[in-house]
Tab-separated table of C-alpha atoms in Angstrom:
chain	number	residue	atom	x	y	z
A	1	MET	CA	-12.030	20.012	42.582
A	2	PRO	CA	-11.934	23.842	42.285
A	3	HIS	CA	-10.429	25.132	39.167
A	4	PHE	CA	-7.853	28.280	38.995
A	5	ALA	CA	-6.363	30.270	35.968
A	6	VAL	CA	-3.060	31.258	36.862
A	7	SER	CA	-0.984	33.701	35.023
A	8	ALA	CA	2.697	34.637	35.654
A	9	VAL	CA	5.228	36.929	33.700
A	10	GLY	CA	8.697	37.871	34.137
A	11	VAL	CA	11.966	38.267	32.373
A	12	ASP	CA	12.920	35.105	30.894
A	13	ARG	CA	15.515	32.724	32.883
A	14	PRO	CA	16.122	29.219	33.537
A	15	GLY	CA	14.044	27.870	36.456
A	16	ILE	CA	10.674	29.887	36.112
A	17	VAL	CA	8.512	26.737	35.213
A	18	ALA	CA	10.080	24.549	37.795
A	19	ALA	CA	9.694	27.225	40.461
A	20	VAL	CA	6.029	27.970	39.754
A	21	THR	CA	4.800	24.317	39.261
A	22	GLY	CA	6.870	23.210	42.184
A	23	ILE	CA	4.906	25.397	44.449
A	24	LEU	CA	1.806	24.385	42.748
A	25	VAL	CA	2.698	20.694	43.195
A	26	GLY	CA	3.237	21.483	47.120
A	27	GLN	CA	-0.001	22.638	47.482
A	28	GLY	CA	-1.767	19.762	45.759
A	29	CYS	CA	-2.668	21.076	42.590
A	30	ASN	CA	-2.835	19.401	39.205
A	31	LEU	CA	-1.815	21.397	36.047
A	32	GLU	CA	-4.296	20.885	33.159
A	33	ASP	CA	-4.295	23.037	29.969
A	34	THR	CA	-1.276	25.669	29.993
A	35	SER	CA	0.336	27.716	27.634
A	36	MET	CA	3.967	29.150	28.259
A	37	SER	CA	6.038	31.042	25.838
A	38	ILE	CA	8.724	33.491	25.585
A	39	LEU	CA	7.106	36.935	24.511
A	40	ARG	CA	10.026	39.543	23.784
A	41	GLY	CA	12.471	38.208	26.390
A	42	HIS	CA	9.741	37.747	28.960
A	43	PHE	CA	8.670	34.187	29.971
A	44	ALA	CA	4.678	34.310	29.976
A	45	MET	CA	2.415	31.253	31.787
A	46	MET	CA	-1.056	30.814	31.539
A	47	LEU	CA	-2.373	27.689	33.477
A	48	LEU	CA	-5.607	26.086	34.259
A	49	ILE	CA	-5.069	24.170	37.192
A	50	ALA	CA	-7.555	22.038	39.742
A	51	GLY	CA	-6.661	22.294	43.513
A	52	PRO	CA	-7.609	20.265	46.508
A	53	ASP	CA	-11.240	20.879	47.829
A	54	GLY	CA	-11.122	24.090	50.046
A	55	THR	CA	-8.418	25.830	48.257
A	56	LYS	CA	-8.760	29.607	47.992
A	57	ALA	CA	-7.386	31.968	45.134
A	58	GLU	CA	-5.889	34.185	47.585
A	59	GLU	CA	-3.803	31.516	49.408
A	60	LEU	CA	-2.663	29.996	46.080
A	61	GLU	CA	-1.664	33.470	44.867
A	62	ALA	CA	0.113	34.327	48.263
A	63	ALA	CA	1.954	30.924	48.362
A	64	LEU	CA	3.325	31.544	44.722
A	65	THR	CA	4.152	35.299	45.487
A	66	ALA	CA	6.246	34.190	48.505
A	67	THR	CA	8.168	31.670	47.112
A	68	ALA	CA	8.478	32.853	43.431
A	69	GLY	CA	9.390	36.442	44.919
A	70	ASP	CA	12.918	36.020	43.787
A	71	LEU	CA	12.102	35.341	40.123
A	72	ASP	CA	10.292	38.976	39.951
A	73	LEU	CA	7.472	37.507	38.569
A	74	VAL	CA	3.783	39.261	38.066
A	75	LEU	CA	1.305	36.615	39.346
A	76	THR	CA	-2.145	36.381	39.230
A	77	VAL	CA	-4.835	33.552	40.375
A	78	ARG	CA	-8.429	33.469	39.808
A	79	ALA	CA	-10.927	31.082	40.316
A	80	ILE	CA	-12.771	29.827	37.417
A	81	ASP	CA	-15.623	27.646	36.866
A	82	ASP	CA	-15.000	23.980	37.006
A	83	THR	CA	-17.261	22.967	34.093
A	84	VAL	CA	-15.438	23.022	30.828
A	85	PRO	CA	-17.358	25.317	28.200
A	86	VAL	CA	-17.345	23.889	24.566
A	87	SER	CA	-16.265	26.260	21.837
A	88	LEU	CA	-17.818	26.932	18.521
A	89	GLN	CA	-17.646	23.783	16.212
A	90	GLY	CA	-17.206	24.115	12.399
A	91	GLU	CA	-14.226	23.986	9.785
A	92	THR	CA	-10.616	24.908	10.897
A	93	TRP	CA	-8.731	27.237	8.764
A	94	THR	CA	-5.288	28.775	9.181
A	95	VAL	CA	-4.860	32.535	8.589
A	96	SER	CA	-1.357	34.138	8.257
A	97	VAL	CA	-0.836	38.013	8.476
A	98	TYR	CA	2.492	40.000	7.861
A	99	GLY	CA	3.543	42.964	6.859
A	100	ALA	CA	5.411	46.484	7.843
A	101	ASP	CA	4.480	46.962	11.538
A	102	ARG	CA	1.678	49.531	12.380
A	103	PRO	CA	-1.033	50.014	14.892
A	104	GLY	CA	-4.441	48.200	14.209
A	105	ILE	CA	-3.488	45.005	12.313
A	106	VAL	CA	-4.745	42.454	15.083
A	107	TYR	CA	-7.871	44.486	15.650
A	108	GLU	CA	-8.659	45.038	11.963
A	109	VAL	CA	-8.238	41.609	11.013
A	110	THR	CA	-10.011	39.873	14.272
A	111	LYS	CA	-12.843	42.063	13.677
A	112	LEU	CA	-13.345	41.272	10.305
A	113	LEU	CA	-13.356	37.545	11.482
A	114	ALA	CA	-15.674	38.112	14.180
A	115	ASP	CA	-18.040	39.935	12.086
A	116	ALA	CA	-17.949	36.682	9.616
A	117	GLY	CA	-19.064	34.724	12.877
A	118	ALA	CA	-15.290	33.105	12.979
A	119	ASN	CA	-13.849	31.969	16.417
A	120	VAL	CA	-10.137	32.451	16.944
A	121	VAL	CA	-8.676	29.178	18.538
A	122	ASP	CA	-5.258	30.028	18.571
A	123	LEU	CA	-3.279	33.423	17.760
A	124	THR	CA	0.272	34.330	17.784
A	125	THR	CA	1.846	37.535	16.932
A	126	ARG	CA	5.611	38.462	16.787
A	127	VAL	CA	7.854	41.564	15.866
A	128	ILE	CA	10.597	40.303	13.867
A	129	GLY	CA	13.239	41.832	12.133
A	130	GLY	CA	15.469	44.648	12.671
A	131	ALA	CA	14.197	47.875	14.830
A	132	ASP	CA	14.804	49.921	11.808
A	133	ARG	CA	12.314	47.977	9.555
A	134	PRO	CA	10.052	46.043	11.910
A	135	LEU	CA	7.802	43.173	10.282
A	136	TYR	CA	4.617	42.107	12.044
A	137	ALA	CA	3.722	38.459	11.638
A	138	MET	CA	0.341	37.236	12.958
A	139	LEU	CA	-0.702	33.392	12.787
A	140	LEU	CA	-4.032	32.406	13.661
A	141	ASP	CA	-6.462	29.124	13.555
A	142	VAL	CA	-10.098	29.821	13.553
A	143	THR	CA	-13.170	28.177	13.293
A	144	LEU	CA	-15.840	28.846	10.901
A	145	PRO	CA	-19.292	28.014	11.986
A	146	PRO	CA	-21.741	25.948	9.501
A	147	GLY	CA	-22.908	27.891	6.580
A	148	VAL	CA	-20.007	30.457	6.376
A	149	ASN	CA	-17.901	29.992	3.209
A	150	GLY	CA	-14.072	30.148	4.026
A	151	GLY	CA	-13.540	31.302	0.379
A	152	ASP	CA	-15.822	34.476	1.032
A	153	VAL	CA	-13.964	35.012	4.157
A	154	ARG	CA	-10.542	34.945	2.529
A	155	ASP	CA	-11.709	37.217	-0.154
A	156	ARG	CA	-12.709	39.760	2.355
A	157	LEU	CA	-9.549	39.211	4.016
A	158	ASP	CA	-7.358	39.844	1.054
A	159	GLY	CA	-9.437	43.216	0.467
A	160	LEU	CA	-8.676	44.168	4.095
A	161	ALA	CA	-4.981	43.095	3.844
A	162	GLY	CA	-4.752	45.370	0.729
A	163	SER	CA	-5.993	48.321	2.381
A	164	LEU	CA	-3.741	47.681	5.368
A	165	GLY	CA	-0.699	47.259	3.049
A	166	VAL	CA	-0.008	43.803	4.602
A	167	ASP	CA	-0.113	40.264	2.909
A	168	CYS	CA	-2.526	37.556	3.970
A	169	SER	CA	-3.161	34.139	3.124
A	170	MET	CA	-5.830	31.667	4.433
A	171	HIS	CA	-6.036	28.004	3.881
A	172	PRO	CA	-8.096	25.027	5.330
A	173	ALA	CA	-6.803	23.142	8.137
A	174	ASP	CA	-9.289	20.447	8.781
A	175	ALA	CA	-7.410	17.279	10.013
A	176	ASP	CA	-7.958	13.929	8.771
A	177	VAL	CA	-8.927	11.684	11.343
A	178	LEU	CA	-7.203	8.100	10.394
B	1	MET	CA	-17.370	-10.945	12.916
B	2	ALA	CA	-17.350	-8.056	15.518
B	3	VAL	CA	-17.093	-4.319	16.135
B	4	ARG	CA	-14.371	-3.945	18.960
B	5	PRO	CA	-13.583	-1.394	21.282
B	6	VAL	CA	-11.082	1.129	19.564
B	7	LEU	CA	-8.376	1.887	22.171
B	8	SER	CA	-6.725	5.099	22.918
B	9	LEU	CA	-3.590	6.073	24.662
B	10	PRO	CA	-2.471	5.509	27.364
B	11	ALA	CA	-3.220	1.675	25.998
B	12	PRO	CA	0.264	-0.005	26.183
B	13	VAL	CA	-0.636	-1.925	22.955
B	14	LEU	CA	-0.562	1.182	21.210
B	15	LYS	CA	3.281	1.839	21.899
B	16	GLN	CA	4.425	-1.788	21.127
B	17	ALA	CA	5.802	-3.212	17.975
B	18	ALA	CA	3.343	-5.685	16.641
B	19	ALA	CA	4.468	-9.289	15.677
B	20	SER	CA	4.234	-10.332	12.261
B	21	VAL	CA	1.371	-12.449	11.151
B	22	GLY	CA	3.001	-15.117	8.999
B	23	ARG	CA	0.733	-17.669	7.489
B	24	ILE	CA	-2.885	-15.970	6.751
B	25	ASP	CA	-5.056	-18.565	8.671
B	26	ASP	CA	-8.706	-18.370	9.968
B	27	ALA	CA	-7.515	-16.503	12.693
B	28	ALA	CA	-6.018	-13.688	10.733
B	29	ARG	CA	-9.123	-13.785	8.301
B	30	ALA	CA	-11.185	-13.091	11.403
B	31	LEU	CA	-9.056	-10.320	12.465
B	32	ALA	CA	-9.568	-8.765	8.902
B	33	THR	CA	-13.117	-8.954	9.588
B	34	ASP	CA	-13.179	-7.331	12.718
B	35	LEU	CA	-10.971	-4.629	11.578
B	36	ILE	CA	-13.335	-3.917	8.707
B	37	ASP	CA	-16.430	-4.051	10.864
B	38	THR	CA	-14.872	-1.746	13.280
B	39	MET	CA	-13.804	0.515	10.625
B	40	ARG	CA	-17.240	0.444	9.388
B	41	ALA	CA	-18.989	1.353	12.547
B	42	SER	CA	-17.587	4.894	12.570
B	43	PRO	CA	-18.651	6.562	9.454
B	44	ALA	CA	-15.428	8.889	9.262
B	45	CYS	CA	-12.842	6.338	9.888
B	46	VAL	CA	-10.751	5.587	6.961
B	47	GLY	CA	-8.458	3.028	8.400
B	48	LEU	CA	-7.557	0.712	11.303
B	49	ALA	CA	-4.777	-0.942	12.624
B	50	ALA	CA	-4.563	-4.098	14.635
B	51	PRO	CA	-3.051	-2.616	17.765
B	52	GLN	CA	-5.771	-0.106	17.741
B	53	ILE	CA	-8.312	-2.949	18.571
B	54	GLY	CA	-5.816	-4.565	21.013
B	55	VAL	CA	-4.328	-7.095	18.786
B	56	SER	CA	-0.605	-6.479	18.210
B	57	GLN	CA	-0.301	-8.041	15.040
B	58	ARG	CA	0.799	-6.417	11.774
B	59	ALA	CA	-2.487	-6.059	9.860
B	60	PHE	CA	-4.425	-3.089	8.918
B	61	VAL	CA	-7.337	-2.109	6.817
B	62	ILE	CA	-7.879	1.341	4.925
B	63	ASP	CA	-10.694	2.486	2.523
B	64	VAL	CA	-10.160	6.061	1.190
B	65	THR	CA	-13.326	5.647	-1.109
B	66	GLY	CA	-15.183	9.089	-1.646
B	67	HIS	CA	-12.660	10.931	0.342
B	68	LYS	CA	-12.085	14.503	-1.006
B	69	LYS	CA	-8.182	14.211	-0.784
B	70	ALA	CA	-7.865	10.846	-2.431
B	71	VAL	CA	-6.458	10.528	-5.834
B	72	SER	CA	-5.696	6.807	-5.956
B	73	CYS	CA	-8.087	4.801	-4.611
B	74	HIS	CA	-8.090	0.789	-4.093
B	75	GLY	CA	-11.257	0.449	-2.207
B	76	GLU	CA	-11.093	-1.707	0.989
B	77	VAL	CA	-7.866	-2.834	1.461
B	78	VAL	CA	-6.679	-5.279	4.131
B	79	LEU	CA	-2.673	-5.994	4.246
B	80	PHE	CA	-0.919	-8.544	6.421
B	81	ASP	CA	2.708	-7.766	7.333
B	82	PRO	CA	2.880	-4.785	4.991
B	83	GLU	CA	6.125	-3.084	3.872
B	84	VAL	CA	7.043	-0.133	2.519
B	85	MET	CA	8.934	-0.482	-0.786
B	86	LEU	CA	9.172	3.049	-1.932
B	87	ALA	CA	8.266	6.301	-0.624
B	88	HIS	CA	8.993	9.765	-1.935
B	89	ALA	CA	7.565	13.232	-2.110
B	90	PRO	CA	7.068	14.226	1.240
B	91	GLU	CA	4.239	16.662	2.139
B	92	VAL	CA	3.011	18.260	5.361
B	93	ALA	CA	-0.771	17.811	6.336
B	94	ARG	CA	-2.865	17.814	9.669
B	95	GLU	CA	-3.735	14.599	10.779
B	96	GLY	CA	-5.699	13.198	13.820
B	97	CYS	CA	-6.044	9.501	15.107
B	98	MET	CA	-8.977	7.474	16.679
B	99	SER	CA	-6.571	6.459	19.329
B	100	VAL	CA	-5.456	10.032	20.469
B	101	PRO	CA	-8.310	11.796	21.619
B	102	ASP	CA	-8.785	15.790	21.414
B	103	TYR	CA	-5.429	16.412	19.405
B	104	THR	CA	-4.166	16.606	15.841
B	105	GLY	CA	-0.724	17.491	14.357
B	106	ASP	CA	1.136	18.270	11.341
B	107	VAL	CA	2.862	15.498	10.038
B	108	VAL	CA	5.272	15.015	6.971
B	109	ARG	CA	4.144	11.748	4.717
B	110	ALA	CA	5.393	10.580	1.405
B	111	THR	CA	2.735	11.414	-1.294
B	112	ARG	CA	3.579	8.404	-3.328
B	113	LEU	CA	4.425	5.194	-1.978
B	114	VAL	CA	4.755	1.485	-2.855
B	115	VAL	CA	3.506	-1.020	-0.359
B	116	ARG	CA	3.882	-4.666	-0.415
B	117	GLY	CA	2.073	-7.181	2.052
B	118	PHE	CA	-0.464	-10.382	2.057
B	119	ASP	CA	-4.170	-10.325	1.376
B	120	VAL	CA	-6.678	-12.378	3.211
B	121	ASP	CA	-5.917	-15.179	0.660
B	122	GLY	CA	-2.343	-15.023	1.512
B	123	ARG	CA	-1.525	-13.833	-1.796
B	124	ASP	CA	1.457	-11.237	-2.479
B	125	ARG	CA	-0.278	-7.864	-2.961
B	126	VAL	CA	1.894	-4.742	-4.219
B	127	LEU	CA	-0.016	-1.406	-4.114
B	128	HIS	CA	1.053	1.796	-5.577
B	129	VAL	CA	-0.768	4.546	-3.559
B	130	ASP	CA	-0.501	8.187	-3.552
B	131	ALA	CA	-1.846	11.224	-1.966
B	132	PHE	CA	-4.382	10.781	0.942
B	133	GLU	CA	-4.268	6.948	0.515
B	134	ALA	CA	-0.474	7.264	0.822
B	135	ARG	CA	-0.679	9.013	3.988
B	136	ALA	CA	-3.606	6.605	5.335
B	137	VAL	CA	-1.346	3.658	4.613
B	138	GLN	CA	1.983	5.210	6.415
B	139	HIS	CA	-0.421	6.158	9.434
B	140	GLU	CA	-1.652	2.452	9.817
B	141	ILE	CA	1.832	1.136	9.403
B	142	ASP	CA	3.141	3.183	11.977
B	143	HIS	CA	0.720	1.789	14.543
B	144	LEU	CA	2.156	-1.443	13.643
B	145	ASP	CA	5.610	-0.016	14.911
B	146	GLY	CA	3.910	1.561	17.955
B	147	MET	CA	4.387	4.968	16.277
B	148	LEU	CA	1.447	7.544	16.769
B	149	PHE	CA	1.425	11.120	14.949
B	150	LEU	CA	2.423	12.485	18.264
B	151	ASP	CA	5.899	10.843	17.664
B	152	ARG	CA	6.218	12.499	14.032
B	153	VAL	CA	5.149	16.011	14.559
B	154	SER	CA	7.998	18.345	13.735
B	155	SER	CA	7.439	20.512	16.769
B	156	HIS	CA	4.997	21.158	19.692
B	157	HIS	CA	3.629	24.211	17.216
B	158	SER	CA	2.327	21.487	14.887
B	159	VAL	CA	0.014	19.861	17.692
B	160	PHE	CA	-3.430	21.233	17.735
B	161	ARG	CA	-6.775	20.771	19.545
B	162	ARG	CA	-9.000	18.877	17.853
B	163	LYS	CA	-12.529	20.271	17.022
B	164	THR	CA	-14.340	18.471	19.881
B	165	TYR	CA	-12.960	19.489	23.115
B	166	ARG	CA	-13.772	16.544	25.776
């Protein structure tokens, strides 16, 4: 079955998920991994779906745009490779960074992590607090490849946080399989 | 003596409350042996409950020997008809389950526990466990009640992909 990446963003209101997924079901598609959340009052959907053989991305996008038009969503559909790539394996660590909002926090932190060989597997950022004193909060799960010492990465992250004027913490988050 | 296949979701037996074992007879002892053999067949496995090998009876095995998060350690323990007598000092930690492929989740468990049950000779056994051993016991007892860690996660933000993806 061909696979597609579907994205949809629009001002949040009840019924967006039902509208979009209803169209996909009608087209014979099956939802696989998805992530959907409200981002600053906008509902953002990222869906990886499988469609029946012969499905075309343009036709799927046209069907979604026609029916979900009332919801004023920005929609895209792209064909993707059917094979599931395997991400970097290693230890899982959770990182949190927070402080006064300023440009470049995500870039500086993820650049340091990338240079250390860490792979970001999940990342969420939020601007919280009042407009007069916005606080930036970022939460990440990262995978460290074998041979990379989490404590060393944490020390470097502490140094960076100091120079950015933000706080950060990093701790192992490997699960115990029982 | 047999290594049995470990069932994973959506096997219905994993969502059933298991029956009490009652008298510890040869059949119960054979079940204990299968649980131990199956646990030993997976080097990373520190515990297994009977429903995970398709037997809806209240029995589990644990062994946290050598685990880095273990404080109390009673070695290899088989308990039939276990009951939690006392549980306190809750703590959140991330756990996974051999019966739930791909996912792990943050689950609150008591870090100090008194549990009572019967051993393979039918003798009453009371264990005081803490830290990782307490978590393992609670995870296994949950299996006997048809509960999985997915039923315990505090929110969907507490559920994560396991390291190996498919």
